[in-house]
Amino acid sequence: MKIARLLIIPAITGFLITACSDSTSISERVAAAEMAYAAEDVASTRRIIDDIMSDHAAKGSVTATELARLSILYMQLNDRTDDHEAVDLAADCYREAYLADADSAAYYYNHLPADNQKYAMALASIVHSMDNPKSLHDITEQDREFPDSIEE
């Protein structure tokens, strides 16, 4: 297993160098980040997706599906590295994906493989709670009471 990883990493590194050139499409760059993540190269994954998001020229040309893919990658990175900034960036990508094309974003999130659905559900919950915070003044007395599990 270790030998296979040692053989895959140089191949991916070569692909990443090629894929992250200026003439490469955003979709190819996202694919390169996904490949880096699959190869457990967290540093390269983060660098690629950060470069995509910071590339102001590309921002307007990132599709909803690409933004959705980036949001999942950021969530996966948080899962591996416990980097809370990645969650904020994932939430930003999630929002931008829905702003760019809500139907495409919804289709992507609804058709994720089972092992990635947890990231989409977490993102939906995080974004909803960030965008709709419940202030202390909105909490009613009923919200403060805990139901008695013995009563029916």
Short mmCIF file of N, CA and C in Angstrom, two decimals:
data_model
loop_
_atom_site.label_atom_id
_atom_site.label_comp_id
_atom_site.label_asym_id
_atom_site.label_seq_id
_atom_site.Cartn_x
_atom_site.Cartn_y
_atom_site.Cartn_z
N MET A 1 0.82 -1.19 0.00
CA MET A 1 0.00 0.00 0.00
C MET A 1 0.87 1.25 0.00
N LYS A 2 1.92 1.23 0.81
CA LYS A 2 2.80 2.39 0.91
C LYS A 2 3.52 2.63 -0.41
N ILE A 3 3.90 1.55 -1.09
CA ILE A 3 4.59 1.67 -2.39
C ILE A 3 3.64 2.28 -3.42
N ALA A 4 2.38 1.84 -3.41
CA ALA A 4 1.41 2.39 -4.36
C ALA A 4 1.23 3.89 -4.14
N ARG A 5 1.19 4.30 -2.87
CA ARG A 5 1.04 5.72 -2.56
C ARG A 5 2.26 6.50 -3.05
N LEU A 6 3.45 5.92 -2.87
CA LEU A 6 4.67 6.58 -3.32
C LEU A 6 4.72 6.73 -4.84
N LEU A 7 4.10 5.83 -5.54
CA LEU A 7 4.06 5.91 -7.00
C LEU A 7 2.99 6.89 -7.47
N ILE A 8 1.90 6.97 -6.72
CA ILE A 8 0.79 7.84 -7.11
C ILE A 8 1.12 9.31 -6.86
N ILE A 9 1.77 9.61 -5.76
CA ILE A 9 2.03 11.01 -5.39
C ILE A 9 2.84 11.75 -6.45
N PRO A 10 3.94 11.19 -7.01
CA PRO A 10 4.65 11.93 -8.06
C PRO A 10 3.78 12.15 -9.31
N ALA A 11 2.96 11.16 -9.63
CA ALA A 11 2.08 11.31 -10.79
C ALA A 11 1.08 12.44 -10.55
N ILE A 12 0.52 12.48 -9.37
CA ILE A 12 -0.45 13.54 -9.05
C ILE A 12 0.24 14.89 -8.99
N THR A 13 1.42 14.93 -8.42
CA THR A 13 2.17 16.19 -8.35
C THR A 13 2.42 16.75 -9.75
N GLY A 14 2.81 15.88 -10.67
CA GLY A 14 3.01 16.31 -12.05
C GLY A 14 1.72 16.82 -12.66
N PHE A 15 0.63 16.11 -12.39
CA PHE A 15 -0.67 16.54 -12.91
C PHE A 15 -1.06 17.88 -12.30
N LEU A 16 -0.81 18.05 -10.99
CA LEU A 16 -1.18 19.29 -10.32
C LEU A 16 -0.43 20.48 -10.89
N ILE A 17 0.84 20.29 -11.19
CA ILE A 17 1.63 21.38 -11.76
C ILE A 17 1.05 21.78 -13.12
N THR A 18 0.70 20.78 -13.90
CA THR A 18 0.11 21.04 -15.22
C THR A 18 -1.29 21.62 -15.07
N ALA A 19 -2.08 21.04 -14.17
CA ALA A 19 -3.47 21.44 -14.03
C ALA A 19 -3.65 22.82 -13.45
N CYS A 20 -2.69 23.31 -12.72
CA CYS A 20 -2.85 24.61 -12.07
C CYS A 20 -2.23 25.75 -12.87
N SER A 21 -1.90 25.49 -14.10
CA SER A 21 -1.37 26.57 -14.94
C SER A 21 -2.51 27.51 -15.32
N ASP A 22 -2.16 28.66 -15.81
CA ASP A 22 -3.17 29.68 -16.13
C ASP A 22 -4.14 29.24 -17.22
N SER A 23 -3.71 28.38 -18.13
CA SER A 23 -4.56 27.98 -19.25
C SER A 23 -5.51 26.85 -18.90
N THR A 24 -5.43 26.33 -17.70
CA THR A 24 -6.26 25.21 -17.29
C THR A 24 -7.62 25.71 -16.85
N SER A 25 -8.66 24.97 -17.20
CA SER A 25 -10.01 25.37 -16.81
C SER A 25 -10.20 25.16 -15.31
N ILE A 26 -11.18 25.85 -14.79
CA ILE A 26 -11.48 25.73 -13.37
C ILE A 26 -11.92 24.32 -13.04
N SER A 27 -12.68 23.72 -13.91
CA SER A 27 -13.13 22.35 -13.70
C SER A 27 -11.95 21.39 -13.57
N GLU A 28 -10.94 21.59 -14.39
CA GLU A 28 -9.74 20.75 -14.32
C GLU A 28 -8.98 21.00 -13.02
N ARG A 29 -8.97 22.24 -12.58
CA ARG A 29 -8.29 22.57 -11.32
C ARG A 29 -9.02 21.96 -10.14
N VAL A 30 -10.35 21.97 -10.18
CA VAL A 30 -11.13 21.34 -9.12
C VAL A 30 -10.88 19.83 -9.13
N ALA A 31 -10.84 19.25 -10.32
CA ALA A 31 -10.54 17.81 -10.44
C ALA A 31 -9.16 17.50 -9.87
N ALA A 32 -8.20 18.38 -10.10
CA ALA A 32 -6.85 18.19 -9.56
C ALA A 32 -6.88 18.22 -8.03
N ALA A 33 -7.68 19.12 -7.47
CA ALA A 33 -7.81 19.20 -6.02
C ALA A 33 -8.46 17.93 -5.47
N GLU A 34 -9.47 17.43 -6.18
CA GLU A 34 -10.12 16.20 -5.75
C GLU A 34 -9.16 15.02 -5.81
N MET A 35 -8.33 14.99 -6.82
CA MET A 35 -7.33 13.93 -6.93
C MET A 35 -6.30 14.03 -5.81
N ALA A 36 -5.88 15.24 -5.51
CA ALA A 36 -4.92 15.44 -4.42
C ALA A 36 -5.52 14.99 -3.10
N TYR A 37 -6.79 15.30 -2.89
CA TYR A 37 -7.45 14.88 -1.65
C TYR A 37 -7.54 13.36 -1.59
N ALA A 38 -7.88 12.74 -2.72
CA ALA A 38 -7.97 11.28 -2.77
C ALA A 38 -6.62 10.63 -2.46
N ALA A 39 -5.54 11.33 -2.82
CA ALA A 39 -4.19 10.83 -2.54
C ALA A 39 -3.71 11.23 -1.15
N GLU A 40 -4.63 11.81 -0.35
CA GLU A 40 -4.34 12.25 1.01
C GLU A 40 -3.29 13.34 1.09
N ASP A 41 -3.22 14.16 0.04
CA ASP A 41 -2.30 15.30 0.01
C ASP A 41 -3.10 16.55 0.38
N VAL A 42 -3.29 16.72 1.67
CA VAL A 42 -4.12 17.80 2.19
C VAL A 42 -3.56 19.18 1.84
N ALA A 43 -2.25 19.33 1.92
CA ALA A 43 -1.62 20.63 1.65
C ALA A 43 -1.87 21.06 0.20
N SER A 44 -1.69 20.15 -0.73
CA SER A 44 -1.92 20.49 -2.14
C SER A 44 -3.38 20.77 -2.41
N THR A 45 -4.24 19.98 -1.79
CA THR A 45 -5.68 20.20 -1.96
C THR A 45 -6.05 21.60 -1.52
N ARG A 46 -5.59 21.98 -0.34
CA ARG A 46 -5.93 23.31 0.20
C ARG A 46 -5.35 24.41 -0.68
N ARG A 47 -4.12 24.24 -1.14
CA ARG A 47 -3.48 25.26 -1.97
C ARG A 47 -4.27 25.45 -3.27
N ILE A 48 -4.66 24.36 -3.89
CA ILE A 48 -5.38 24.45 -5.17
C ILE A 48 -6.72 25.14 -4.99
N ILE A 49 -7.50 24.72 -4.00
CA ILE A 49 -8.83 25.31 -3.87
C ILE A 49 -8.76 26.75 -3.38
N ASP A 50 -7.76 27.05 -2.55
CA ASP A 50 -7.58 28.45 -2.16
C ASP A 50 -7.19 29.31 -3.37
N ASP A 51 -6.35 28.77 -4.24
CA ASP A 51 -5.96 29.51 -5.45
C ASP A 51 -7.16 29.76 -6.34
N ILE A 52 -8.02 28.77 -6.47
CA ILE A 52 -9.22 28.94 -7.30
C ILE A 52 -10.10 30.04 -6.72
N MET A 53 -10.30 30.01 -5.41
CA MET A 53 -11.19 30.99 -4.78
C MET A 53 -10.58 32.39 -4.73
N SER A 54 -9.26 32.49 -4.69
CA SER A 54 -8.64 33.81 -4.62
C SER A 54 -8.36 34.40 -5.99
N ASP A 55 -8.51 33.61 -7.02
CA ASP A 55 -8.28 34.08 -8.38
C ASP A 55 -9.47 34.95 -8.80
N HIS A 56 -9.31 36.26 -8.65
CA HIS A 56 -10.42 37.18 -8.92
C HIS A 56 -10.90 37.12 -10.36
N ALA A 57 -10.01 36.84 -11.27
CA ALA A 57 -10.42 36.74 -12.67
C ALA A 57 -11.33 35.53 -12.88
N ALA A 58 -11.10 34.48 -12.11
CA ALA A 58 -11.88 33.25 -12.29
C ALA A 58 -13.19 33.28 -11.51
N LYS A 59 -13.27 34.11 -10.48
CA LYS A 59 -14.45 34.09 -9.61
C LYS A 59 -15.76 34.18 -10.38
N GLY A 60 -15.83 35.05 -11.33
CA GLY A 60 -17.06 35.19 -12.09
C GLY A 60 -17.34 34.02 -13.01
N SER A 61 -16.33 33.25 -13.31
CA SER A 61 -16.51 32.15 -14.24
C SER A 61 -16.62 30.79 -13.56
N VAL A 62 -16.66 30.76 -12.23
CA VAL A 62 -16.82 29.50 -11.52
C VAL A 62 -18.30 29.13 -11.53
N THR A 63 -18.61 27.95 -12.01
CA THR A 63 -20.00 27.52 -12.10
C THR A 63 -20.53 27.08 -10.74
N ALA A 64 -21.84 26.96 -10.66
CA ALA A 64 -22.46 26.52 -9.41
C ALA A 64 -21.98 25.13 -9.01
N THR A 65 -21.85 24.25 -9.98
CA THR A 65 -21.39 22.89 -9.68
C THR A 65 -19.95 22.90 -9.19
N GLU A 66 -19.10 23.72 -9.78
CA GLU A 66 -17.71 23.82 -9.33
C GLU A 66 -17.64 24.38 -7.91
N LEU A 67 -18.46 25.39 -7.63
CA LEU A 67 -18.51 25.94 -6.27
C LEU A 67 -19.00 24.90 -5.27
N ALA A 68 -19.97 24.11 -5.68
CA ALA A 68 -20.47 23.05 -4.80
C ALA A 68 -19.39 22.01 -4.54
N ARG A 69 -18.65 21.65 -5.58
CA ARG A 69 -17.53 20.70 -5.41
C ARG A 69 -16.48 21.27 -4.47
N LEU A 70 -16.20 22.56 -4.60
CA LEU A 70 -15.22 23.21 -3.71
C LEU A 70 -15.72 23.20 -2.26
N SER A 71 -17.01 23.44 -2.07
CA SER A 71 -17.55 23.44 -0.71
C SER A 71 -17.38 22.08 -0.05
N ILE A 72 -17.59 21.02 -0.80
CA ILE A 72 -17.42 19.67 -0.25
C ILE A 72 -15.95 19.42 0.06
N LEU A 73 -15.07 19.87 -0.82
CA LEU A 73 -13.63 19.71 -0.55
C LEU A 73 -13.22 20.44 0.72
N TYR A 74 -13.72 21.66 0.91
CA TYR A 74 -13.40 22.40 2.13
C TYR A 74 -13.91 21.65 3.37
N MET A 75 -15.11 21.07 3.28
CA MET A 75 -15.65 20.32 4.41
C MET A 75 -14.81 19.07 4.68
N GLN A 76 -14.37 18.41 3.63
CA GLN A 76 -13.52 17.23 3.80
C GLN A 76 -12.19 17.62 4.46
N LEU A 77 -11.65 18.76 4.03
CA LEU A 77 -10.40 19.23 4.65
C LEU A 77 -10.62 19.51 6.13
N ASN A 78 -11.72 20.12 6.48
CA ASN A 78 -12.02 20.38 7.89
C ASN A 78 -12.12 19.05 8.64
N ASP A 79 -12.71 18.07 8.03
CA ASP A 79 -12.86 16.76 8.65
C ASP A 79 -11.50 16.14 8.96
N ARG A 80 -10.55 16.34 8.06
CA ARG A 80 -9.21 15.76 8.24
C ARG A 80 -8.30 16.61 9.12
N THR A 81 -8.43 17.93 9.03
CA THR A 81 -7.46 18.81 9.70
C THR A 81 -8.04 19.60 10.86
N ASP A 82 -9.36 19.58 11.02
CA ASP A 82 -10.04 20.36 12.05
C ASP A 82 -9.74 21.85 11.90
N ASP A 83 -9.66 22.31 10.66
CA ASP A 83 -9.42 23.71 10.33
C ASP A 83 -10.77 24.40 10.20
N HIS A 84 -11.13 25.20 11.20
CA HIS A 84 -12.45 25.83 11.22
C HIS A 84 -12.62 26.88 10.12
N GLU A 85 -11.52 27.44 9.65
CA GLU A 85 -11.61 28.39 8.54
C GLU A 85 -12.15 27.69 7.30
N ALA A 86 -11.84 26.43 7.14
CA ALA A 86 -12.33 25.67 5.99
C ALA A 86 -13.86 25.59 5.99
N VAL A 87 -14.46 25.53 7.16
CA VAL A 87 -15.93 25.49 7.25
C VAL A 87 -16.51 26.82 6.77
N ASP A 88 -15.90 27.93 7.18
CA ASP A 88 -16.37 29.24 6.72
C ASP A 88 -16.26 29.36 5.20
N LEU A 89 -15.15 28.89 4.66
CA LEU A 89 -14.95 28.93 3.20
C LEU A 89 -15.93 28.00 2.50
N ALA A 90 -16.20 26.85 3.10
CA ALA A 90 -17.18 25.93 2.52
C ALA A 90 -18.56 26.58 2.49
N ALA A 91 -18.91 27.26 3.57
CA ALA A 91 -20.21 27.95 3.63
C ALA A 91 -20.29 29.05 2.57
N ASP A 92 -19.20 29.78 2.37
CA ASP A 92 -19.17 30.81 1.32
C ASP A 92 -19.39 30.18 -0.05
N CYS A 93 -18.71 29.07 -0.33
CA CYS A 93 -18.87 28.39 -1.61
C CYS A 93 -20.30 27.88 -1.78
N TYR A 94 -20.87 27.36 -0.70
CA TYR A 94 -22.24 26.85 -0.71
C TYR A 94 -23.22 27.96 -1.09
N ARG A 95 -23.08 29.11 -0.42
CA ARG A 95 -23.95 30.25 -0.74
C ARG A 95 -23.77 30.70 -2.18
N GLU A 96 -22.50 30.84 -2.60
CA GLU A 96 -22.21 31.30 -3.96
C GLU A 96 -22.74 30.31 -5.00
N ALA A 97 -22.69 29.03 -4.70
CA ALA A 97 -23.21 28.02 -5.63
C ALA A 97 -24.70 28.23 -5.85
N TYR A 98 -25.43 28.45 -4.77
CA TYR A 98 -26.88 28.67 -4.89
C TYR A 98 -27.20 30.01 -5.56
N LEU A 99 -26.35 31.01 -5.35
CA LEU A 99 -26.57 32.29 -6.02
C LEU A 99 -26.29 32.19 -7.52
N ALA A 100 -25.28 31.41 -7.87
CA ALA A 100 -24.91 31.27 -9.29
C ALA A 100 -25.98 30.51 -10.07
N ASP A 101 -26.48 29.41 -9.50
CA ASP A 101 -27.50 28.60 -10.18
C ASP A 101 -28.06 27.62 -9.15
N ALA A 102 -29.18 27.99 -8.57
CA ALA A 102 -29.77 27.20 -7.49
C ALA A 102 -30.12 25.78 -7.93
N ASP A 103 -30.61 25.63 -9.15
CA ASP A 103 -30.98 24.30 -9.63
C ASP A 103 -29.77 23.38 -9.77
N SER A 104 -28.69 23.91 -10.32
CA SER A 104 -27.47 23.10 -10.48
C SER A 104 -26.87 22.75 -9.13
N ALA A 105 -26.86 23.71 -8.21
CA ALA A 105 -26.32 23.46 -6.87
C ALA A 105 -27.15 22.39 -6.17
N ALA A 106 -28.46 22.54 -6.20
CA ALA A 106 -29.34 21.56 -5.54
C ALA A 106 -29.16 20.18 -6.16
N TYR A 107 -29.05 20.13 -7.48
CA TYR A 107 -28.86 18.84 -8.15
C TYR A 107 -27.56 18.19 -7.68
N TYR A 108 -26.49 18.97 -7.61
CA TYR A 108 -25.20 18.43 -7.18
C TYR A 108 -25.28 17.88 -5.75
N TYR A 109 -25.79 18.70 -4.83
CA TYR A 109 -25.86 18.28 -3.44
C TYR A 109 -26.80 17.08 -3.23
N ASN A 110 -27.87 17.02 -4.01
CA ASN A 110 -28.82 15.92 -3.88
C ASN A 110 -28.34 14.62 -4.51
N HIS A 111 -27.30 14.68 -5.32
CA HIS A 111 -26.81 13.49 -6.01
C HIS A 111 -25.38 13.12 -5.60
N LEU A 112 -24.98 13.53 -4.43
CA LEU A 112 -23.65 13.18 -3.92
C LEU A 112 -23.61 11.70 -3.54
N PRO A 113 -22.43 11.10 -3.62
CA PRO A 113 -22.30 9.73 -3.11
C PRO A 113 -22.64 9.71 -1.61
N ALA A 114 -23.06 8.58 -1.14
CA ALA A 114 -23.52 8.46 0.25
C ALA A 114 -22.48 8.93 1.25
N ASP A 115 -21.20 8.67 1.00
CA ASP A 115 -20.18 9.06 1.97
C ASP A 115 -19.93 10.56 2.01
N ASN A 116 -20.42 11.31 1.03
CA ASN A 116 -20.25 12.77 1.04
C ASN A 116 -21.53 13.52 1.41
N GLN A 117 -22.63 12.81 1.56
CA GLN A 117 -23.89 13.46 1.89
C GLN A 117 -23.85 14.13 3.26
N LYS A 118 -23.06 13.58 4.17
CA LYS A 118 -22.96 14.19 5.50
C LYS A 118 -22.41 15.61 5.41
N TYR A 119 -21.51 15.85 4.45
CA TYR A 119 -20.93 17.19 4.30
C TYR A 119 -21.98 18.17 3.78
N ALA A 120 -22.79 17.73 2.85
CA ALA A 120 -23.85 18.59 2.30
C ALA A 120 -24.89 18.91 3.37
N MET A 121 -25.26 17.90 4.16
CA MET A 121 -26.25 18.13 5.22
C MET A 121 -25.69 19.07 6.28
N ALA A 122 -24.43 18.88 6.64
CA ALA A 122 -23.81 19.76 7.63
C ALA A 122 -23.74 21.19 7.09
N LEU A 123 -23.36 21.32 5.82
CA LEU A 123 -23.28 22.66 5.22
C LEU A 123 -24.63 23.35 5.21
N ALA A 124 -25.67 22.63 4.82
CA ALA A 124 -27.00 23.22 4.79
C ALA A 124 -27.39 23.72 6.17
N SER A 125 -27.11 22.93 7.19
CA SER A 125 -27.43 23.32 8.56
C SER A 125 -26.60 24.51 9.02
N ILE A 126 -25.31 24.47 8.73
CA ILE A 126 -24.41 25.56 9.14
C ILE A 126 -24.81 26.88 8.48
N VAL A 127 -25.03 26.84 7.17
CA VAL A 127 -25.39 28.06 6.44
C VAL A 127 -26.73 28.58 6.93
N HIS A 128 -27.68 27.69 7.16
CA HIS A 128 -28.99 28.13 7.66
C HIS A 128 -28.86 28.81 9.02
N SER A 129 -28.08 28.21 9.92
CA SER A 129 -27.95 28.81 11.24
C SER A 129 -27.13 30.09 11.22
N MET A 130 -26.16 30.19 10.28
CA MET A 130 -25.39 31.43 10.17
C MET A 130 -26.24 32.56 9.59
N ASP A 131 -27.08 32.21 8.63
CA ASP A 131 -27.88 33.23 7.95
C ASP A 131 -29.17 33.57 8.69
N ASN A 132 -29.57 32.72 9.62
CA ASN A 132 -30.81 32.93 10.37
C ASN A 132 -30.59 32.70 11.85
N PRO A 133 -29.72 33.51 12.45
CA PRO A 133 -29.44 33.29 13.88
C PRO A 133 -30.66 33.63 14.72
N LYS A 134 -30.84 32.86 15.76
CA LYS A 134 -31.94 33.11 16.68
C LYS A 134 -31.39 33.94 17.83
N SER A 135 -31.86 35.15 17.93
CA SER A 135 -31.34 36.02 19.00
C SER A 135 -31.94 35.60 20.34
N LEU A 136 -31.33 36.06 21.40
CA LEU A 136 -31.82 35.74 22.74
C LEU A 136 -33.23 36.28 22.96
N HIS A 137 -33.57 37.36 22.28
CA HIS A 137 -34.89 37.94 22.44
C HIS A 137 -35.96 37.11 21.75
N ASP A 138 -35.55 36.31 20.78
CA ASP A 138 -36.50 35.48 20.04
C ASP A 138 -36.81 34.17 20.75
N ILE A 139 -36.03 33.83 21.75
CA ILE A 139 -36.24 32.57 22.45
C ILE A 139 -37.42 32.73 23.40
N THR A 140 -38.39 31.87 23.25
CA THR A 140 -39.57 31.93 24.10
C THR A 140 -39.37 31.05 25.32
N GLU A 141 -40.27 31.16 26.26
CA GLU A 141 -40.21 30.32 27.46
C GLU A 141 -40.34 28.85 27.08
N GLN A 142 -41.11 28.56 26.06
CA GLN A 142 -41.29 27.19 25.60
C GLN A 142 -39.96 26.61 25.09
N ASP A 143 -39.13 27.44 24.43
CA ASP A 143 -37.83 26.99 23.95
C ASP A 143 -36.90 26.62 25.10
N ARG A 144 -37.09 27.27 26.25
CA ARG A 144 -36.21 27.04 27.39
C ARG A 144 -36.59 25.79 28.17
N GLU A 145 -37.83 25.33 28.01
CA GLU A 145 -38.29 24.16 28.74
C GLU A 145 -37.92 22.90 27.99
N PHE A 146 -37.53 21.91 28.73
CA PHE A 146 -37.21 20.62 28.14
C PHE A 146 -38.39 19.69 28.39
N PRO A 147 -38.83 19.01 27.37
CA PRO A 147 -39.98 18.11 27.57
C PRO A 147 -39.59 16.95 28.50
N ASP A 148 -40.55 16.58 29.31
CA ASP A 148 -40.34 15.47 30.22
C ASP A 148 -40.51 14.17 29.43
N SER A 149 -39.50 13.34 29.45
CA SER A 149 -39.54 12.13 28.65
C SER A 149 -40.51 11.09 29.22
N ILE A 150 -40.96 11.29 30.46
CA ILE A 150 -41.88 10.33 31.08
C ILE A 150 -43.32 10.64 30.68
N GLU A 151 -43.61 11.93 30.52
CA GLU A 151 -44.98 12.33 30.14
C GLU A 151 -45.26 11.94 28.71
N GLU A 152 -46.53 11.66 28.46
CA GLU A 152 -46.92 11.33 27.09
C GLU A 152 -47.90 12.32 26.58
#
